[in-house]
XYZ file of C-alpha atoms in Angstrom:
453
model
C -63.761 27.680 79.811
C -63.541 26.112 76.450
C -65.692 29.291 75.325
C -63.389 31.741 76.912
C -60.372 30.277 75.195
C -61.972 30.250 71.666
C -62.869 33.912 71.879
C -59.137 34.710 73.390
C -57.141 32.565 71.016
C -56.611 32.201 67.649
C -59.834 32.133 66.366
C -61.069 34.681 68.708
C -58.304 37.155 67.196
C -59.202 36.948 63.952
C -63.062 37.051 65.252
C -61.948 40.556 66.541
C -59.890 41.643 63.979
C -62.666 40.645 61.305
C -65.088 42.652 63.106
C -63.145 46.042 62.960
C -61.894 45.807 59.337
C -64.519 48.214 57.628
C -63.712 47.006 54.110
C -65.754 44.514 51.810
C -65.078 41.404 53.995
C -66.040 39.054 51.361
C -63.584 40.951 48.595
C -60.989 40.295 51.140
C -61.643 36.690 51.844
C -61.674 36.366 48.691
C -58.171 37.755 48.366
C -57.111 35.684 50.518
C -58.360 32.092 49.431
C -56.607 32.977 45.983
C -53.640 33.474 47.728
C -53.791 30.113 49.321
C -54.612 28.745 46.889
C -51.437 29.938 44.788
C -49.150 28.724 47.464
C -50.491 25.266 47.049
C -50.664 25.004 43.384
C -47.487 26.477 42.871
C -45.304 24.501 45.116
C -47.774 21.578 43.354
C -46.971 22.586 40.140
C -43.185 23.687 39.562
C -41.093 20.501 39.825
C -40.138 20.826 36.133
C -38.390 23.840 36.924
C -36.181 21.843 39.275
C -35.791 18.645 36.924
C -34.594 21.231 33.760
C -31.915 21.775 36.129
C -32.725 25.885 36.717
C -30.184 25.406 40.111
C -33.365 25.921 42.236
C -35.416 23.327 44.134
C -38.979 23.128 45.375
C -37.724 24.440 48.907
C -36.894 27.865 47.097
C -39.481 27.401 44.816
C -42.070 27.572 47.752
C -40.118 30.106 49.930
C -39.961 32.435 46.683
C -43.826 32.472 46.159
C -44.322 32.726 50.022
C -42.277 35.907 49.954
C -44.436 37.153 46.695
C -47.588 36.736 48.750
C -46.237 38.467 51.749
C -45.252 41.435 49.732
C -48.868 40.898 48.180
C -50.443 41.155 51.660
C -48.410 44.577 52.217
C -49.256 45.941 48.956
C -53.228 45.293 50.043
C -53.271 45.872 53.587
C -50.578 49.177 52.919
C -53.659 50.686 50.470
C -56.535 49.387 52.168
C -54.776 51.798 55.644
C -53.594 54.724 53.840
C -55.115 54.302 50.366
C -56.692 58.341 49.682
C -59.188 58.714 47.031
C -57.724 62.043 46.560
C -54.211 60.993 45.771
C -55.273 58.036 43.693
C -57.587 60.396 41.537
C -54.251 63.003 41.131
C -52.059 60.485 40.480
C -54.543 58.247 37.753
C -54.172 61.244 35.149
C -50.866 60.495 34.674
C -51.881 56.719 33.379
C -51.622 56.997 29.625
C -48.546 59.477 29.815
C -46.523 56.705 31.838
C -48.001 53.368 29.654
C -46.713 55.688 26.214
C -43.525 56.612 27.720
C -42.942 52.539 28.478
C -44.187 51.383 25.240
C -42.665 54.191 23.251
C -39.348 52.522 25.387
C -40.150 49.298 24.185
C -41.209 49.546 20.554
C -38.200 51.306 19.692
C -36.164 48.905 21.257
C -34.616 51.883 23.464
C -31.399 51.015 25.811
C -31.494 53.993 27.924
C -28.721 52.545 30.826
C -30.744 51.475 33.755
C -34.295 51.056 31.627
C -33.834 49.030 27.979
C -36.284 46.940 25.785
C -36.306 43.168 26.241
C -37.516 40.206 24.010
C -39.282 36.950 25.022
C -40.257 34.604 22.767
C -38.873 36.980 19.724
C -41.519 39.254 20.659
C -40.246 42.494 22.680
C -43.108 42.759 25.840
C -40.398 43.643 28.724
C -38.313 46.420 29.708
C -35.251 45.429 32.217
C -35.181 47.621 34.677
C -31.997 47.518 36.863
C -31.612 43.789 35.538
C -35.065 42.720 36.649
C -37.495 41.385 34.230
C -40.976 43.507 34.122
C -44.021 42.403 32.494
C -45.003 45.686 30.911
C -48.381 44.616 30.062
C -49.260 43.874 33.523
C -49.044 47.363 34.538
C -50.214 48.690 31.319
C -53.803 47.450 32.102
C -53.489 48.995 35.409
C -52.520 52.270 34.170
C -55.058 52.315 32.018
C -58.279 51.383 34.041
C -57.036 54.199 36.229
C -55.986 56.822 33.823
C -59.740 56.230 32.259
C -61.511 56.383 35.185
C -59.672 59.985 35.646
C -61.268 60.881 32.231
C -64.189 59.674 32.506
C -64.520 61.600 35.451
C -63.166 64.611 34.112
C -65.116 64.831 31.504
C -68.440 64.374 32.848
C -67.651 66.761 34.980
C -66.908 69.225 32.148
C -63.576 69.997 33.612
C -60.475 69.256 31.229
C -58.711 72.840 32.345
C -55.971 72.274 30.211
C -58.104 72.035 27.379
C -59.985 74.788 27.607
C -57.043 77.372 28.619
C -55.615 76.398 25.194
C -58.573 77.026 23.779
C -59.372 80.634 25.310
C -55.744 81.342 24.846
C -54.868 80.328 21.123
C -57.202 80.972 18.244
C -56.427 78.143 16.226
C -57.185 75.457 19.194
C -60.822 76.919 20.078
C -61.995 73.421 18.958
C -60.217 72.021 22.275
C -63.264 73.570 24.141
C -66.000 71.322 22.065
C -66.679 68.083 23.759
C -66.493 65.768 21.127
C -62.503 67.170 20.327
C -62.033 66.803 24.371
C -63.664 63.013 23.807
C -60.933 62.229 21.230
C -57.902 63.683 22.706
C -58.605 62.197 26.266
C -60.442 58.953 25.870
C -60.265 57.455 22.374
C -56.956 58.404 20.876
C -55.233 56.877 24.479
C -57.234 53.709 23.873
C -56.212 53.631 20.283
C -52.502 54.635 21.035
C -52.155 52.265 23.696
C -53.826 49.564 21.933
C -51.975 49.808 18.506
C -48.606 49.798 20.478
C -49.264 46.955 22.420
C -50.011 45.080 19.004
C -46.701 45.407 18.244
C -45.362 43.346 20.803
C -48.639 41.302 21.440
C -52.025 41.130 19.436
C -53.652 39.077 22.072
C -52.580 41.437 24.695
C -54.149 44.616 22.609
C -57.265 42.687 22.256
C -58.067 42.002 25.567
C -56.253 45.570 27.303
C -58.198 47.006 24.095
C -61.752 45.414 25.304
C -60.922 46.059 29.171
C -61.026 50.076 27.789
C -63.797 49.819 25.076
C -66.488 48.118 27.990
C -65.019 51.189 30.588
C -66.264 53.495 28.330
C -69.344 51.763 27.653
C -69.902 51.488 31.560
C -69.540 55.208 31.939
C -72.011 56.275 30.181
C -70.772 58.059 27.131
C -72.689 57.841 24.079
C -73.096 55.087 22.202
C -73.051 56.413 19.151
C -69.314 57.501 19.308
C -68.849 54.062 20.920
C -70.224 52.315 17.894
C -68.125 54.754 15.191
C -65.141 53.541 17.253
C -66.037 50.026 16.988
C -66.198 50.927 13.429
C -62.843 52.490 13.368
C -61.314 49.680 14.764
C -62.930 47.254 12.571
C -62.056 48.337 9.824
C -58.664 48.779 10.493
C -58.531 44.980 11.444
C -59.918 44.110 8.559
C -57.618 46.226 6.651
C -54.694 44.423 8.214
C -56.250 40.689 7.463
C -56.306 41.672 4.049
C -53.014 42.568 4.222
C -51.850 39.429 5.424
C -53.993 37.415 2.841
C -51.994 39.313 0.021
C -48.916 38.207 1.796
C -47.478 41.938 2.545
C -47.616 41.241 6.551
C -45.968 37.571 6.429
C -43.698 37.084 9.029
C -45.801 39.811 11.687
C -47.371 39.112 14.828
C -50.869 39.787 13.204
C -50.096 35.873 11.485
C -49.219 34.867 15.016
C -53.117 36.429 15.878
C -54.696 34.753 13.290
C -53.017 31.155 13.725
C -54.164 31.202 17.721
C -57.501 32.267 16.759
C -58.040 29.483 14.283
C -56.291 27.380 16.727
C -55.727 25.100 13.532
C -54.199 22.188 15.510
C -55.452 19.303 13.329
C -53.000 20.980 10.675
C -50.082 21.167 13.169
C -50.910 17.295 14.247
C -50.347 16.397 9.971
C -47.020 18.035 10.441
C -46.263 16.637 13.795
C -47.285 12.717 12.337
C -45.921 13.429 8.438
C -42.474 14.820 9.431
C -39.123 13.146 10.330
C -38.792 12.551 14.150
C -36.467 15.076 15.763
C -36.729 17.012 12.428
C -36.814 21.195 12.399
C -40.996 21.081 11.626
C -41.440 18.142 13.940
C -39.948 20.151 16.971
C -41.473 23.652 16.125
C -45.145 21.158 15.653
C -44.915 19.356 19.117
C -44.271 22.771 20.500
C -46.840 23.902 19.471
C -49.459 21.256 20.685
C -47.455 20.911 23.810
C -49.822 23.244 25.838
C -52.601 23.131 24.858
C -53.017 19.332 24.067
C -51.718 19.036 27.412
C -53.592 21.109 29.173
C -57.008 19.322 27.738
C -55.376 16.040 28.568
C -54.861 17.116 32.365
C -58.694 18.533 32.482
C -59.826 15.618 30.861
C -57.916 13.100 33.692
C -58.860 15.682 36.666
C -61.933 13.854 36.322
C -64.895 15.095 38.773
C -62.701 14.228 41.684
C -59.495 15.075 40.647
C -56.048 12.797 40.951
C -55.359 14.302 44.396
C -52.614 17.474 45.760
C -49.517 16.275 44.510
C -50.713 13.842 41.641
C -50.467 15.762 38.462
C -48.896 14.048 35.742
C -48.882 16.838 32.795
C -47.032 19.059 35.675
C -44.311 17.075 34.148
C -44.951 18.019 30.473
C -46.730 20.884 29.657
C -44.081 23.972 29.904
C -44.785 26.741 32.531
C -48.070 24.600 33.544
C -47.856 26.828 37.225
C -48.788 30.111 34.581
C -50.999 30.250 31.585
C -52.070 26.638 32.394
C -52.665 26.850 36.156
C -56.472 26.189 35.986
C -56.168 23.061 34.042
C -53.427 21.763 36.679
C -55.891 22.301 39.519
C -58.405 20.905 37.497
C -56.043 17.257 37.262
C -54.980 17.836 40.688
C -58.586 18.495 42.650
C -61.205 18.272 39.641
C -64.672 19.421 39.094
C -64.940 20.014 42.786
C -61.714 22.899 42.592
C -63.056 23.902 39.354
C -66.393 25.543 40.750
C -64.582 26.811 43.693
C -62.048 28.723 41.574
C -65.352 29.158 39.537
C -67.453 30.376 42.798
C -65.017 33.066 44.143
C -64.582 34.877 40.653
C -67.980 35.161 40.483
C -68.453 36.272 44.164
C -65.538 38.810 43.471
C -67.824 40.174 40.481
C -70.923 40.061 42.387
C -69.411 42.165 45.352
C -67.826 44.671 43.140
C -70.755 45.096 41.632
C -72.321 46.078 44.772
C -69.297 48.058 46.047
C -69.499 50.293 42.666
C -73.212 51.133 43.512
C -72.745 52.173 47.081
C -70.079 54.669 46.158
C -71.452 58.246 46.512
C -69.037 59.649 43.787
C -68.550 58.447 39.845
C -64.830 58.522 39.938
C -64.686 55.174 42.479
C -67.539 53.933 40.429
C -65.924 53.491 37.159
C -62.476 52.860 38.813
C -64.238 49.730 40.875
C -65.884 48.670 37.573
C -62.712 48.688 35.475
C -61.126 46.953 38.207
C -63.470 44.246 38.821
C -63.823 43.829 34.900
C -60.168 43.018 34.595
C -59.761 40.349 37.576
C -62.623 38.838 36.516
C -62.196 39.144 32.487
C -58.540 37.928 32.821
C -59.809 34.828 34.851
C -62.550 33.519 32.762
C -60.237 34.566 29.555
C -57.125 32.128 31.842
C -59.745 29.167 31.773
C -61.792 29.731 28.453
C -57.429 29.399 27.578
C -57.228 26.427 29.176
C -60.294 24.162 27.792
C -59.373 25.460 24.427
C -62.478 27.276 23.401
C -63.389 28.394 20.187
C -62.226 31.466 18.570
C -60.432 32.340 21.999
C -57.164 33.112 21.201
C -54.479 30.559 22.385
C -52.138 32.819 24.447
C -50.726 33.228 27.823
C -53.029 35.347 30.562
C -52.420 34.720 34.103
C -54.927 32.947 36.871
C -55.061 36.390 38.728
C -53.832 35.930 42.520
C -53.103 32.183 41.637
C -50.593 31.693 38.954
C -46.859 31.917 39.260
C -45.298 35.329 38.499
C -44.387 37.855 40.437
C -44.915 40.912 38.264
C -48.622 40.020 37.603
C -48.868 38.797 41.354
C -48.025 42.202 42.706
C -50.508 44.472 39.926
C -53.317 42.358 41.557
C -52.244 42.780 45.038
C -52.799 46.530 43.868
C -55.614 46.429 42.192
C -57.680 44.782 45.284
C -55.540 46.959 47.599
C -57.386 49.629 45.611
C -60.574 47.892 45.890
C -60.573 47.490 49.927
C -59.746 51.315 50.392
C -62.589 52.361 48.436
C -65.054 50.062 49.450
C -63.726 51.203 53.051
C -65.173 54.623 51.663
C -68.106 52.785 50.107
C -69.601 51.691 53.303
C -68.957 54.958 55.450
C -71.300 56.436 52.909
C -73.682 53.854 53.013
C -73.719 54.130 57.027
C -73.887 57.707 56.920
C -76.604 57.876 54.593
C -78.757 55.612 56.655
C -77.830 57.067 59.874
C -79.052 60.356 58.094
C -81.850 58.758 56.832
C -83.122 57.119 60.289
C -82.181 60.441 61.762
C -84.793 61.911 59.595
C -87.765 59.371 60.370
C -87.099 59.838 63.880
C -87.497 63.621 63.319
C -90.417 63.108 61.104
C -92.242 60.637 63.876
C -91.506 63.313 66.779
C -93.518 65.787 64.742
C -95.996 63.690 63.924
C -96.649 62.382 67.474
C -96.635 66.152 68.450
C -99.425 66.997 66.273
């Protein structure tokens, strides 16, 4: 009887409905621990919201993020059932036309009524759309890694028509038929456009969107020597700007911003912080500086191996927007070493299953878009903690825990991006089962004959 009720309750449901979901189970799980996970931490993590006297408490608090995960859980469960490979490759060319028609909105500081640029921090990286804050950057990298994987695609397949009507039509653009001009005008200048104008509003952003794009194109196979002249390109043009800087003609710009969080020169700062009058203009702008990250290597360092306990956190109470940019180094304090490797453990897994979903898909298009994908939940998470413990010549700037950390803009891109990643390992495994039911089909055949002869 006890048997019976197992398999009819609870447990026995989600037996059942386990069994006929035909997507990657473990990408889901995944999914799914992260979002507990964030519900935890983030009710855990927030009372300093509530004692800077926002006019919220950590009721609302918690029944805010619960409602972000349950629009999550419709975002991945709404692609995973009607997600079409199809409609995902039509609509992924548009990509890099939206992310330049936002940016273009945003670096010229446009106020177009119901869309306008927005500043944070001094530093314009949102639009406010219909008086709602959006992260512009979150859905940049999105954009991209699907707008690329539409090139990509595209162009190993020889097919830009555009291109090559122009080409047939119009004299003077005959070079749009030659595949290097085709390379430029639909993979590198979009990396490069996108790139420079997210440096305007965010060098730390450009680097890593900039990186997510350079390894895409790496991963698909195009030749490494026009890889490595674009590498080239790009280093000199950085270098270009540093020496710029040195000779003072960029003072003030956000490439001095760059090059302080690189050096992460906080033994400098803590001079200031000890040398200057208490309460003074340099002693604020110092301890705000060294507020987060001194902090969040203080909380790692008391997390311990076991961790203070759920609920225990001290620098929850002074490290600014801990439940964000500093969410690993919270759980750290809270659960220690032990939630460390399991935050640790189901990145990883998620890399190591996406890996496999990319090489059972029968088509290159949801092999590069997988790829991308994976790359940026996993490159964003290990960027989130290398962040966090302060390592070397990583830059010292704000990047999400993805699926974990507070925010609702980034919360929701993710909920996409492994919406996108069920549906096509959905497809993924329909192949795979075909092929082998083809493939058993045909030994069957083969041993008929052979017992014939």
């Amino acid at each position: 009887m006890a048997e019976e009720k197992t398999k009819t309750g609870f447990l026995g449901y989600l037996t059942q409905l386990m069994d006929r979901f035909s997507g990657d189970k473990v990408i889901f799980l995944i999914a799914l621990f992260l979002m507990l996970i964030s519900v935890i931490s983030v009710f855990s993590s927030t009372p300093r919201l509530v004692n800077e006297g926002h006019g919220i408490d950590r009721v609302s608090i918690m029944v805010s993020q619960l409602k972000v995960v349950g629009m999550g859980f419709v975002i991945i469960f709404g692609l995973y059932f009607f997600g079409r490979q199809d409609w995902l490759h039509a609509l992924s060319k548009w990509g890099f036309g939206v992310s330049f028609v936002l940016l273009t909105i945003l670096v010229l500081n446009l106020n177009l009524g119901v869309v306008r640029a927005g500043e944070i921090n001094g530093a314009r990286r949102i639009l406010i759309v219909g008086g709602f804050q959006v992260h512009i950057y979150e859905y940049i990298k999105l954009f991209m890694i699907m707008y690329l994987g539409w090139a990509l695609n595209t162009f190993k397949n020889g097919d830009f028509k555009r291109a090559k009507q122009l080409s047939e039509k119009f004299e003077r653009l005959a070079f749009l038929g030659k595949e290097s001009w085709q390379k430029v005008l639909y993979i590198y200048f979009p990396i490069g456009a996108v790139s420079l104008m997210v440096m305007m509003g965010s060098n730390s952003s450009a680097l890593f969107i900039g990186a997510i794009m350079v390894l895409m194109v790496m991963v698909g196979g195009l030749d490494m020597k026009d890889v490595g002249i674009f590498a080239v390109v790009i280093a000199i043009a950085i270098g270009g700007m540093f020496a710029a800087y040195k000779a003072g003609w960029l003072e003030g710009s956000r490439f001095g911003t760059a090059i302080g969080r690189i050096t992460q020169d906080d033994d400098a700062t803590m001079k200031i912080l000890l040398n200057s009058p208490r309460e003074s203009q340099d002693w604020l702008k110092a301890r705000g500086k060294l507020d987060q990250p001194v902090g969040a290597l203080l909380a790692i360092k008391e997390g311990g191996a076991f961790g203070k306990g759920i609920g225990n956190s001290t620098q929850k109470y002074q490290v600014p927007v801990i439940f964000g940019d500093y969410m690993f180094s919270f759980i750290v304090e809270e659960t220690g070493l032990f939630g460390a490797l399991i935050l640790i453990l189901l990145y990883f897994s998620l890399f190591a299953r996406g890996t496999l979903v990319a090489r059972m898909c029968d088509n290159y298009y949801d092999k590069i878009i997988v790829t991308g994908l994976i790359i940026l939940v996993t490159g964003q998470a290990f960027m989130h903690m290398c962040v966090n413990v302060h390592m070397p010549l990583v830059p010292q700037t704000g990047q999400t825990l993805p699926l974990v950390s507070h925010g609702t803009n980034a919360f929701l891109v993710f909920s996409v991006v492994f919406g996108i990643l069920l549906s096509i390992s959905k497809d993924a495994r329909d192949n795979m089962a075909r092929k082998k039911a083809e493939l058993e089909a045909e030994a069957a055949n083969s041993w008929t004959q052979d017992s014939t002869v």
